[in-house]
Structures are given as structure tokens and as C-alpha cells.
Amino acid sequence: MSAFASNPDKKVSRSAALFEEAQRYIPGGVNSPVRAFRGVGGNPLFFQGGEGAWLIDEDENRYIDYVGAWGPLILGHRHPAVIEALQKQLTHGLGYGASTEAEITIARTICTLVPSIERVRLVTSGTEATMSAIRVARGYTRRDKVVKFEGCYHGHVDGLLVKAGSGALTLGEPDSLGVPKSYTDQTYVLPYNDVDALEKLFAANGKDIACIIVEPVAGNMNCVPPLPGYLQALRDVCDQYGSVLIFDEVMTGFRVALGGAQSVYNVTPDLTTLGKVIGGGLPVGAFGGRRDIMEMIAPMGPVYQAGTLAGSPLAVAAGMAMLNEIQKPDFYTLLTQRTSTLMKGLQDRADAAKISFTTNQVGGMFGCFFTNEAKISTFEQVMACDVERFRKYFHVMLNNGVYLAPSAFEAGFVSAAHGEEEIQLTLNAAERAFAAL
Ligand code: KE4
């Protein structure tokens, strides 16, 4: 089914042709599974560019973008400050495999904005960040077991591809072939937002558990915030049993608030992983936290971690430009207000159309669910949502110029470039979509 079955006259020939060609060289025609539209049906679009809140595909169709490159583009596409920073860096060089002053600047900025981070190491993806944080937590505790949560995704780290969320969840492949059983034997998978299950596991195995890794706001089973007290319960069991608490803020970092989810819920992790926003759209990840743990990392300590392009001057230039912009007064107030306006508008239109629908929102991150539940707070509730209805909604929105994440299990993102006009156009499209369901 073409992505525009309900609007056959919409030109998508170039995207379709490019997808055909891409599959001759790239597995599934994509460089990351969730882009393949397997979760919504139809062929993926190919994009030529973006400006502000808008994406332009290869057939010159324009869309209001709620994916934002999966979170990084909190300023929108091609923000002048980011472009200018990149152009300036280009006059000096692309990278040296050696240290630069800019790496100190971004490290200082991260440590200042996220006080739990006393020392930070840059890497080039969220996966590298979480993989490295787990390794240093194991090195620090001399323990092997790791706890993660069903529906949470932390990148394609071998030992964490166990009921992962995001792409794996969308593809209905809760485990991944190629991951040795011995790796996943080290990983406990608990239900998210379930304190009883957490306390039971730690009572039985706490002394063997190196760390908990958690998305403080889950964004890979769609957007599911922590229930009141949940994150504190994670903090408490880690304190009681000497395990390391890792907040995977690759998505929530600088997205839900300037200080990340840990500043929203006032719970301090031992380690934090970051990515997306801190790269300004270029490949950057980071992990950091307590000095005594981070000083276990080579060359200071016995836990090895490295990366050719870590701290890339180009990526750091883009990231720093973005971090400067988001520190401006009222940045998050406005972003949150705009997102709330969108959520309320969607809910009102769904209610008017008598569609069972609910939303979640934290800062500039949101989730939409076709469900009879008043609110969604567990993986089980997410999995019971009407995915078929989401698929139809997705395609009608796409036909009406709104680009949502092509999966019912992904969060959505508003950027500072989403103005009142974009929000109103989105709500107009949603009105048509709900009427078509
Ligand atoms: P990357 O390795 O993809 O840079 O980051 C992995 C990662 C780690 N932690 C969290 C909380 C994440 O959300 C991610 C990556 N997020 C997905 C989207 N939900 C990336 C999109 C994709 O896989 O193409």
C-alpha cells in the first residue's frame, strides 16, 4: 500500500523510486529499522531537506515535522545559530583525533546544567553512551547483573536487546538474533512503573546487581512518564543494595527540561547518558556522573572506553550552539506551552469525534494513544492500544502534511520552530484524521 493510498494523487514517485534503489544496497532500504515504515505500512519517504518546523520530501511535498530526527532538532531544522557554528568550524577543520578547547566548553556546560554529572565523556551515539555507562557501573561494583525495563530502549547494546522498545518493539521482535544467551542471562527485565516487582527482584538478587538503567520518562514505548514516587523507588533500592542508578536521558536530556528528567522529578542518578540534543543533529552521545565512578574510565582507571570521532569539533560546535540557544529565558516554558496546546487540541478534536484517545506529555515530548484508558502508564497498556487505528491516523495526517513518527511506539517532539500556525495546521489535519477513523 502506498503511503498515500487515501490520497492517490499525491506525488510520491521520487521517494518510491529511491526506496526501490536503496533496497539494492541497504538492508531494508534504510539505515535504521524504524525509518522503514514497517510499523505503519506503506513506503518510507525520502527527504531532501528541512527548514524550521518543516520537512520537504523528494517530491517537494512539505510536512510539519514531529520527529525532529528522533529528538535532536529541538530548535527545528537548520537553526541559524547551529549553521553558523558549523560554518565557522569548517574554516578550521573537520577533526584532529586530538583534544580541542570546545570539548572542555561542552563538558563544562553539561556538568553545569546537569549537576549530578561531575565528569563526562563524549561518544558518538546513544548506544555507545549506554554501553559505556553499563561497563563502568559493572567495573565500579565488580558485579555483572543489569536491570532494564520492558518497553524501554537504550540503543542496540547486545545485552539490552531483551524486550527492547523502539524499533525492536515495532518490528514485533522482542529479542534479537545474534545476541548470545550468555549476554542476556545478565539482564533482568522488569515491568516499568511497578515498584513491587522492583523490590521483589532486589530482595532476591540485589547483591549481584551492578546497575539499573532506565528511561526516566520512557520514550520508546511511546511516551510513558514515571508514576509518582517510581524514580525515587529506583534510587532507594540502588542505595540499599549498592547498585548504580543510570538515567538514560539520551531522549529526555535537554528535551523535557534544561536539567533533564532528573530535574523534573528531583531524583539524582549516579550516571546519566545523553545524546540527540547535545549533538545539535550531528552524531554525539555522552555518559557521565559521579566522579568516583567516572574516574574508573581509561586512561585514569581500569575500565576501557574509546572512540575515534569522540568529541568531533563539528559535532561539538553544533551541540554547543544548540545548548546556548536552549538556555535562553523562557525557552522551555514556551516549548512546553506549545506542546500542551497541541495535546489539548488533539484531545478536544478526538472527543468531539468520539474517538477513544489519550495523550501523555513531559515538556517538549509527547505521546498519543488510541485507547479507552484515561491515562497510559504501563507497557501492557501501551501494547493494548489500537495500533491499526494509529496506522490510519498516521497516513491521513501524512496526506495532510503532518509527519509523525512512523510507529505507534515512538514519542513525538515539538521544536521551538513550531509556531501557532504549525500547531493550528496540525489540529486542522487531526480533525480530518479523526473524522476518517
Ligand atoms: P542511538 O544509538 O540511536 O544514537 O541512541 C540509542 C538510544 C538510547 N537511549 C534512548 C532513550 C533512545 O531513545 C535511543 C534511540 N532512540 C531511537 C528513537 N526512539 C532512535 C531512532 C532509531 O533507532 O532510528
Short mmCIF file of C-alpha atoms and ligand atoms in Angstrom, two decimals:
data_model
loop_
_atom_site.label_atom_id
_atom_site.label_comp_id
_atom_site.label_asym_id
_atom_site.label_seq_id
_atom_site.Cartn_x
_atom_site.Cartn_y
_atom_site.Cartn_z
CA MET A 1 0.00 0.00 0.00
CA SER A 2 1.44 3.35 -0.97
CA ALA A 3 1.96 5.78 1.85
CA PHE A 4 -0.72 7.89 0.17
CA ALA A 5 -3.35 5.26 -0.60
CA SER A 6 -6.04 7.56 0.72
CA ASN A 7 -4.77 10.36 -1.48
CA PRO A 8 -3.52 8.65 -4.66
CA ASP A 9 -2.96 11.91 -6.50
CA LYS A 10 -0.23 12.94 -4.03
CA LYS A 11 3.03 12.62 -5.94
CA VAL A 12 5.48 10.27 -4.23
CA SER A 13 7.14 8.83 -7.28
CA ARG A 14 10.64 10.01 -6.45
CA SER A 15 10.51 8.65 -2.88
CA ALA A 16 9.17 5.35 -4.21
CA ALA A 17 11.90 5.15 -6.86
CA LEU A 18 14.60 5.99 -4.32
CA PHE A 19 13.26 3.36 -1.91
CA GLU A 20 13.43 0.82 -4.71
CA GLU A 21 17.04 1.75 -5.43
CA ALA A 22 18.00 1.92 -1.74
CA GLN A 23 16.93 -1.69 -1.22
CA ARG A 24 19.52 -2.78 -3.76
CA TYR A 25 22.33 -1.72 -1.42
CA ILE A 26 20.97 -1.18 2.10
CA PRO A 27 19.20 -3.84 4.19
CA GLY A 28 15.50 -2.92 4.12
CA GLY A 29 16.47 0.23 2.23
CA VAL A 30 17.13 2.09 5.47
CA ASN A 31 19.99 2.74 7.84
CA SER A 32 17.79 2.31 10.89
CA PRO A 33 14.78 -0.06 11.10
CA VAL A 34 12.16 2.32 12.46
CA ARG A 35 12.53 4.53 9.33
CA ALA A 36 11.21 1.69 7.15
CA PHE A 37 7.51 2.42 7.86
CA ARG A 38 7.06 -1.26 8.82
CA GLY A 39 5.10 -0.03 11.84
CA VAL A 40 2.59 1.90 9.73
CA GLY A 41 2.63 0.26 6.31
CA GLY A 42 3.48 1.88 3.01
CA ASN A 43 6.86 3.02 1.74
CA PRO A 44 9.16 5.36 3.66
CA LEU A 45 9.56 8.88 2.39
CA PHE A 46 12.92 10.23 1.32
CA PHE A 47 13.61 13.81 2.38
CA GLN A 48 15.67 16.42 0.58
CA GLY A 49 15.77 18.93 3.46
CA GLY A 50 14.14 20.78 6.27
CA GLU A 51 13.52 24.35 7.39
CA GLY A 52 12.25 25.33 10.82
CA ALA A 53 9.36 23.03 11.73
CA TRP A 54 9.05 21.75 8.15
CA LEU A 55 10.43 18.81 6.20
CA ILE A 56 10.49 18.67 2.39
CA ASP A 57 10.47 15.28 0.68
CA GLU A 58 11.99 14.36 -2.65
CA ASP A 59 8.67 15.04 -4.38
CA GLU A 60 8.59 18.60 -2.99
CA ASN A 61 5.81 17.71 -0.51
CA ARG A 62 6.05 19.71 2.73
CA TYR A 63 5.30 18.35 6.19
CA ILE A 64 5.18 19.72 9.70
CA ASP A 65 7.79 17.56 11.41
CA TYR A 66 7.10 15.95 14.82
CA VAL A 67 10.03 13.52 14.60
CA GLY A 68 12.82 16.11 14.61
CA ALA A 69 15.42 13.48 13.68
CA TRP A 70 14.08 11.48 16.69
CA GLY A 71 14.57 14.29 19.18
CA PRO A 72 17.80 16.22 18.42
CA LEU A 73 16.21 19.10 16.48
CA ILE A 74 14.69 20.93 19.43
CA LEU A 75 15.38 24.21 17.59
CA GLY A 76 13.88 22.96 14.33
CA HIS A 77 15.74 22.32 11.08
CA ARG A 78 18.76 24.43 10.13
CA HIS A 79 18.63 26.89 13.01
CA PRO A 80 20.88 29.83 12.00
CA ALA A 81 23.00 29.59 15.18
CA VAL A 82 23.77 25.93 14.50
CA ILE A 83 24.53 26.50 10.83
CA GLU A 84 26.76 29.47 11.63
CA ALA A 85 28.68 27.46 14.26
CA LEU A 86 29.27 24.67 11.76
CA GLN A 87 30.36 27.08 9.02
CA LYS A 88 32.82 28.68 11.43
CA GLN A 89 34.27 25.33 12.47
CA LEU A 90 34.61 24.30 8.82
CA THR A 91 37.10 27.12 8.32
CA HIS A 92 39.33 25.43 10.92
CA GLY A 93 38.94 21.72 10.16
CA LEU A 94 36.76 18.65 10.49
CA GLY A 95 38.57 16.87 13.30
CA TYR A 96 42.04 16.02 14.60
CA GLY A 97 41.78 12.89 16.76
CA ALA A 98 43.18 15.12 19.45
CA SER A 99 41.79 17.43 22.12
CA THR A 100 40.19 20.79 21.47
CA GLU A 101 39.05 23.61 23.73
CA ALA A 102 35.49 23.15 22.52
CA GLU A 103 35.36 19.75 24.24
CA ILE A 104 36.05 21.48 27.56
CA THR A 105 33.35 24.05 26.84
CA ILE A 106 30.65 21.46 26.14
CA ALA A 107 31.78 19.29 29.07
CA ARG A 108 31.64 22.28 31.42
CA THR A 109 28.20 23.22 30.08
CA ILE A 110 26.83 19.71 30.58
CA CYS A 111 28.27 19.48 34.10
CA THR A 112 26.82 22.91 34.96
CA LEU A 113 23.34 22.22 33.55
CA VAL A 114 23.15 18.67 34.97
CA PRO A 115 24.81 18.93 38.42
CA SER A 116 24.77 15.16 39.02
CA ILE A 117 27.32 14.93 36.21
CA GLU A 118 30.71 15.67 37.79
CA ARG A 119 32.72 14.11 34.98
CA VAL A 120 31.52 13.42 31.41
CA ARG A 121 32.90 11.54 28.43
CA LEU A 122 31.69 12.24 24.88
CA VAL A 123 30.96 9.41 22.45
CA THR A 124 29.22 9.37 19.06
CA SER A 125 25.86 7.72 19.71
CA GLY A 126 23.35 6.98 22.43
CA THR A 127 24.15 3.28 22.13
CA GLU A 128 27.81 3.93 22.86
CA ALA A 129 26.80 6.06 25.83
CA THR A 130 24.61 3.41 27.44
CA MET A 131 27.01 0.57 26.62
CA SER A 132 29.85 2.51 28.26
CA ALA A 133 27.82 3.56 31.29
CA ILE A 134 26.88 -0.06 31.97
CA ARG A 135 30.50 -1.15 31.58
CA VAL A 136 31.74 1.42 34.09
CA ALA A 137 28.91 0.55 36.51
CA ARG A 138 29.96 -3.11 36.32
CA GLY A 139 33.61 -2.14 36.78
CA TYR A 140 32.82 0.07 39.75
CA THR A 141 30.62 -2.51 41.55
CA ARG A 142 32.51 -5.61 40.36
CA ARG A 143 29.06 -7.07 39.64
CA ASP A 144 27.57 -8.32 36.35
CA LYS A 145 23.79 -8.18 36.52
CA VAL A 146 21.88 -5.31 34.89
CA VAL A 147 18.21 -4.33 35.32
CA LYS A 148 16.24 -2.78 32.47
CA PHE A 149 12.54 -2.27 31.88
CA GLU A 150 10.18 -3.77 29.32
CA GLY A 151 9.42 -1.26 26.60
CA CYS A 152 12.49 0.84 27.34
CA TYR A 153 15.16 1.05 24.67
CA HIS A 154 18.75 2.05 25.26
CA GLY A 155 20.25 1.52 21.83
CA HIS A 156 21.30 -1.77 20.27
CA VAL A 157 23.57 -2.88 23.12
CA ASP A 158 23.78 -6.67 22.92
CA GLY A 159 22.80 -7.35 26.50
CA LEU A 160 19.88 -4.90 26.39
CA LEU A 161 18.14 -6.23 23.28
CA VAL A 162 15.79 -8.13 25.52
CA LYS A 163 12.19 -6.99 25.09
CA ALA A 164 13.60 -3.70 23.87
CA GLY A 165 11.21 -0.95 22.89
CA SER A 166 11.55 1.33 19.87
CA GLY A 167 12.49 -0.43 16.62
CA ALA A 168 12.59 -3.92 18.06
CA LEU A 169 9.19 -3.46 19.64
CA THR A 170 7.77 -2.02 16.43
CA LEU A 171 9.08 -4.98 14.45
CA GLY A 172 7.43 -7.34 16.89
CA GLU A 173 10.87 -8.87 17.60
CA PRO A 174 11.23 -8.55 21.35
CA ASP A 175 14.65 -10.31 21.20
CA SER A 176 17.41 -10.03 18.58
CA LEU A 177 19.15 -12.92 16.88
CA GLY A 178 22.91 -12.70 17.18
CA VAL A 179 22.90 -11.87 20.87
CA PRO A 180 24.48 -14.73 22.84
CA LYS A 181 22.26 -16.17 25.58
CA SER A 182 25.16 -15.61 27.98
CA TYR A 183 24.75 -11.85 27.45
CA THR A 184 21.02 -11.70 28.12
CA ASP A 185 21.48 -14.03 31.10
CA GLN A 186 22.99 -10.97 32.75
CA THR A 187 19.94 -8.80 32.18
CA TYR A 188 16.78 -8.69 34.26
CA VAL A 189 13.76 -7.18 32.55
CA LEU A 190 11.12 -5.68 34.84
CA PRO A 191 7.77 -4.02 34.14
CA TYR A 192 8.08 -0.22 34.09
CA ASN A 193 6.27 1.69 36.85
CA ASP A 194 5.95 -1.43 39.02
CA VAL A 195 7.58 -0.92 42.44
CA ASP A 196 6.54 -4.34 43.79
CA ALA A 197 8.34 -6.20 41.01
CA LEU A 198 11.40 -4.00 41.54
CA GLU A 199 11.56 -4.61 45.27
CA LYS A 200 11.00 -8.34 44.84
CA LEU A 201 13.88 -8.62 42.37
CA PHE A 202 16.27 -6.65 44.56
CA ALA A 203 15.30 -8.55 47.70
CA ALA A 204 16.29 -11.75 45.91
CA ASN A 205 19.25 -10.57 43.82
CA GLY A 206 20.24 -7.06 44.87
CA LYS A 207 23.75 -8.02 45.91
CA ASP A 208 24.52 -9.22 42.35
CA ILE A 209 23.07 -6.20 40.55
CA ALA A 210 25.60 -3.76 39.11
CA CYS A 211 23.08 -1.23 37.89
CA ILE A 212 19.61 -0.22 36.88
CA ILE A 213 19.31 1.51 33.52
CA VAL A 214 16.03 3.33 32.98
CA GLU A 215 14.48 5.93 30.75
CA PRO A 216 13.26 8.37 33.43
CA VAL A 217 10.47 9.19 31.01
CA ALA A 218 10.00 6.23 28.69
CA GLY A 219 10.02 7.37 25.07
CA ASN A 220 10.48 4.09 23.22
CA MET A 221 7.15 2.52 24.02
CA ASN A 222 5.61 5.83 23.00
CA CYS A 223 5.75 8.47 25.79
CA VAL A 224 5.16 6.98 29.26
CA PRO A 225 6.10 9.15 32.28
CA PRO A 226 7.09 7.62 35.63
CA LEU A 227 4.31 7.30 38.20
CA PRO A 228 4.74 9.48 41.30
CA GLY A 229 7.49 8.05 43.51
CA TYR A 230 8.67 5.49 40.97
CA LEU A 231 12.06 7.04 40.21
CA GLN A 232 12.64 7.56 43.94
CA ALA A 233 11.94 3.83 44.46
CA LEU A 234 14.70 3.07 41.94
CA ARG A 235 17.01 5.42 43.84
CA ASP A 236 16.14 3.75 47.14
CA VAL A 237 16.84 0.16 46.05
CA CYS A 238 20.13 1.21 44.47
CA ASP A 239 21.15 2.89 47.73
CA GLN A 240 20.05 -0.13 49.75
CA TYR A 241 21.90 -2.72 47.66
CA GLY A 242 24.87 -0.68 46.41
CA SER A 243 23.82 -0.72 42.75
CA VAL A 244 24.45 2.14 40.32
CA LEU A 245 21.40 4.08 39.08
CA ILE A 246 21.73 5.06 35.43
CA PHE A 247 19.23 7.50 33.93
CA ASP A 248 19.22 7.06 30.19
CA GLU A 249 18.46 10.66 29.20
CA VAL A 250 19.51 10.29 25.58
CA MET A 251 15.98 11.35 24.66
CA THR A 252 14.83 13.31 27.75
CA GLY A 253 18.09 15.19 28.30
CA PHE A 254 17.56 18.89 27.45
CA ARG A 255 14.22 17.82 25.94
CA VAL A 256 11.84 17.71 28.92
CA ALA A 257 13.66 20.48 30.83
CA LEU A 258 17.03 22.24 30.84
CA GLY A 259 18.22 19.89 33.59
CA GLY A 260 16.62 16.83 32.02
CA ALA A 261 14.09 14.48 33.62
CA GLN A 262 16.20 14.25 36.78
CA SER A 263 15.49 17.95 37.40
CA VAL A 264 11.75 17.49 36.74
CA TYR A 265 11.36 14.58 39.17
CA ASN A 266 14.11 15.62 41.63
CA VAL A 267 15.80 12.23 41.69
CA THR A 268 19.58 12.12 41.30
CA PRO A 269 21.09 9.21 39.34
CA ASP A 270 24.69 8.08 39.75
CA LEU A 271 25.25 8.13 35.98
CA THR A 272 23.40 9.81 33.13
CA THR A 273 23.57 9.07 29.44
CA LEU A 274 22.90 11.80 26.88
CA GLY A 275 22.66 12.16 23.11
CA LYS A 276 20.41 13.70 20.46
CA VAL A 277 20.04 17.38 21.59
CA ILE A 278 23.69 17.69 22.70
CA GLY A 279 24.80 16.99 19.14
CA GLY A 280 22.53 19.58 17.55
CA GLY A 281 21.68 17.00 14.90
CA LEU A 282 25.20 15.61 14.48
CA PRO A 283 26.45 12.32 15.98
CA VAL A 284 27.12 12.89 19.67
CA GLY A 285 26.43 10.85 22.79
CA ALA A 286 27.76 11.25 26.30
CA PHE A 287 27.87 9.46 29.63
CA GLY A 288 28.78 11.00 32.93
CA GLY A 289 28.03 11.24 36.61
CA ARG A 290 29.70 10.70 39.95
CA ARG A 291 33.41 11.49 39.89
CA ASP A 292 34.38 8.34 41.82
CA ILE A 293 32.64 6.16 39.23
CA MET A 294 33.78 8.07 36.12
CA GLU A 295 37.41 8.03 37.24
CA MET A 296 37.32 4.28 36.70
CA ILE A 297 37.48 5.06 32.96
CA ALA A 298 40.74 4.80 30.99
CA PRO A 299 43.21 6.41 30.99
CA MET A 300 42.55 7.13 34.70
CA GLY A 301 41.20 3.72 35.64
CA PRO A 302 40.83 0.10 34.54
CA VAL A 303 37.55 0.37 32.59
CA TYR A 304 38.33 0.76 28.91
CA GLN A 305 36.32 3.02 26.60
CA ALA A 306 37.39 4.88 23.44
CA GLY A 307 36.22 6.40 20.15
CA THR A 308 37.88 7.79 17.02
CA LEU A 309 35.38 10.60 16.48
CA ALA A 310 34.51 11.24 20.12
CA GLY A 311 34.35 15.00 20.73
CA SER A 312 34.31 15.74 16.99
CA PRO A 313 34.80 19.52 16.61
CA LEU A 314 31.96 19.73 14.09
CA ALA A 315 29.50 17.82 16.26
CA VAL A 316 30.57 19.74 19.35
CA ALA A 317 30.15 23.06 17.51
CA ALA A 318 26.57 22.12 16.56
CA GLY A 319 25.85 20.81 20.05
CA MET A 320 27.22 23.88 21.79
CA ALA A 321 25.24 26.21 19.52
CA MET A 322 22.11 24.30 20.47
CA LEU A 323 22.94 24.25 24.18
CA ASN A 324 23.45 28.02 24.07
CA GLU A 325 20.06 28.57 22.46
CA ILE A 326 18.10 26.39 24.88
CA GLN A 327 19.50 28.33 27.85
CA LYS A 328 17.72 31.47 26.70
CA PRO A 329 14.97 32.72 29.04
CA ASP A 330 11.56 31.01 28.78
CA PHE A 331 12.78 28.52 26.15
CA TYR A 332 11.18 25.55 27.94
CA THR A 333 8.16 27.49 29.15
CA LEU A 334 7.24 28.31 25.57
CA LEU A 335 8.12 24.83 24.26
CA THR A 336 6.00 23.19 26.96
CA GLN A 337 3.09 25.59 26.43
CA ARG A 338 3.09 24.94 22.69
CA THR A 339 3.17 21.20 23.25
CA SER A 340 0.32 21.46 25.77
CA THR A 341 -1.75 23.48 23.27
CA LEU A 342 -1.23 20.72 20.72
CA MET A 343 -2.16 17.99 23.22
CA LYS A 344 -5.33 19.78 24.34
CA GLY A 345 -6.33 20.50 20.76
CA LEU A 346 -5.90 16.86 19.75
CA GLN A 347 -7.85 15.65 22.78
CA ASP A 348 -10.71 18.08 22.14
CA ARG A 349 -10.99 17.00 18.49
CA ALA A 350 -10.82 13.29 19.35
CA ASP A 351 -13.53 13.76 21.99
CA ALA A 352 -15.71 15.67 19.51
CA ALA A 353 -15.31 12.82 17.02
CA LYS A 354 -16.00 10.30 19.81
CA ILE A 355 -12.61 8.63 19.26
CA SER A 356 -11.08 6.84 22.29
CA PHE A 357 -7.82 8.71 22.58
CA THR A 358 -5.45 9.99 25.25
CA THR A 359 -2.10 11.76 25.41
CA ASN A 360 0.97 11.98 27.65
CA GLN A 361 3.33 14.94 27.73
CA VAL A 362 6.52 15.96 29.51
CA GLY A 363 7.99 19.27 28.34
CA GLY A 364 8.50 19.20 24.56
CA MET A 365 7.93 15.44 24.30
CA PHE A 366 4.53 13.79 23.89
CA GLY A 367 2.66 10.59 23.15
CA CYS A 368 -0.72 9.88 21.55
CA PHE A 369 -2.64 6.66 22.19
CA PHE A 370 -5.81 5.17 20.70
CA THR A 371 -7.19 3.57 23.83
CA ASN A 372 -10.10 3.61 26.28
CA GLU A 373 -7.65 4.11 29.16
CA ALA A 374 -7.80 7.54 30.77
CA LYS A 375 -4.01 7.62 31.02
CA ILE A 376 -1.26 5.25 29.84
CA SER A 377 1.42 4.30 32.39
CA THR A 378 2.48 0.73 31.65
CA PHE A 379 3.92 -1.32 28.78
CA GLU A 380 0.89 -3.61 28.99
CA GLN A 381 -1.48 -0.68 28.44
CA VAL A 382 0.64 0.52 25.50
CA MET A 383 0.50 -2.90 23.90
CA ALA A 384 -3.29 -2.98 24.27
CA CYS A 385 -3.69 0.26 22.28
CA ASP A 386 -5.32 0.21 18.84
CA VAL A 387 -2.32 0.11 16.51
CA GLU A 388 -4.47 -0.31 13.40
CA ARG A 389 -6.26 2.90 14.22
CA PHE A 390 -2.90 4.63 14.72
CA ARG A 391 -1.81 3.42 11.27
CA LYS A 392 -4.85 5.00 9.62
CA TYR A 393 -4.37 8.18 11.65
CA PHE A 394 -0.70 8.31 10.64
CA HIS A 395 -1.46 8.13 6.93
CA VAL A 396 -4.29 10.66 6.96
CA MET A 397 -2.04 13.05 8.89
CA LEU A 398 0.75 12.40 6.38
CA ASN A 399 -1.64 13.08 3.49
CA ASN A 400 -2.48 16.33 5.19
CA GLY A 401 1.12 17.44 5.58
CA VAL A 402 1.93 16.25 9.09
CA TYR A 403 4.88 13.89 9.60
CA LEU A 404 4.55 11.82 12.77
CA ALA A 405 6.90 9.07 13.93
CA PRO A 406 6.09 6.07 11.69
CA SER A 407 5.39 3.86 14.67
CA ALA A 408 2.76 3.63 17.43
CA PHE A 409 5.62 3.02 19.86
CA GLU A 410 7.53 6.27 19.47
CA ALA A 411 7.25 9.61 21.22
CA GLY A 412 6.66 12.85 19.34
CA PHE A 413 8.66 16.06 19.61
CA VAL A 414 7.78 19.73 19.29
CA SER A 415 10.53 22.20 18.46
CA ALA A 416 10.95 25.90 19.16
CA ALA A 417 10.24 26.41 15.45
CA HIS A 418 6.69 25.04 15.79
CA GLY A 419 4.69 28.28 15.86
CA GLU A 420 0.98 28.87 16.35
CA GLU A 421 0.43 28.39 12.62
CA GLU A 422 2.05 24.93 12.60
CA ILE A 423 0.05 23.89 15.65
CA GLN A 424 -3.21 25.09 14.07
CA LEU A 425 -2.46 23.38 10.75
CA THR A 426 -1.72 20.18 12.69
CA LEU A 427 -5.01 20.40 14.55
CA ASN A 428 -6.89 21.00 11.29
CA ALA A 429 -5.26 17.86 9.89
CA ALA A 430 -6.14 15.93 13.05
CA GLU A 431 -9.78 16.95 12.76
CA ARG A 432 -9.86 15.37 9.30
CA ALA A 433 -7.96 12.32 10.56
CA PHE A 434 -10.30 11.65 13.48
CA ALA A 435 -13.28 12.05 11.13
CA ALA A 436 -11.75 9.43 8.84
CA LEU A 437 -11.24 6.81 11.60
P1 KE4 B 1 21.40 5.93 19.21
O1 KE4 B 1 22.43 4.84 19.34
O2 KE4 B 1 20.31 5.58 18.23
O3 KE4 B 1 22.02 7.31 18.96
O4 KE4 B 1 20.70 6.09 20.65
C1 KE4 B 1 20.09 4.96 21.23
C2 KE4 B 1 19.09 5.40 22.27
C3 KE4 B 1 19.45 5.30 23.61
N1 KE4 B 1 18.59 5.67 24.58
C4 KE4 B 1 17.37 6.17 24.28
C5 KE4 B 1 16.46 6.58 25.39
C6 KE4 B 1 16.97 6.31 22.93
O5 KE4 B 1 15.74 6.81 22.64
C7 KE4 B 1 17.84 5.91 21.90
C8 KE4 B 1 17.47 5.99 20.43
N2 KE4 B 1 16.13 6.38 20.15
C9 KE4 B 1 15.57 5.91 18.89
C10 KE4 B 1 14.17 6.51 18.72
N3 KE4 B 1 13.28 6.16 19.72
C11 KE4 B 1 16.43 6.26 17.74
C12 KE4 B 1 15.77 6.09 16.38
C13 KE4 B 1 16.35 4.93 15.62
O6 KE4 B 1 16.63 3.87 16.25
O7 KE4 B 1 16.47 5.10 14.39
#
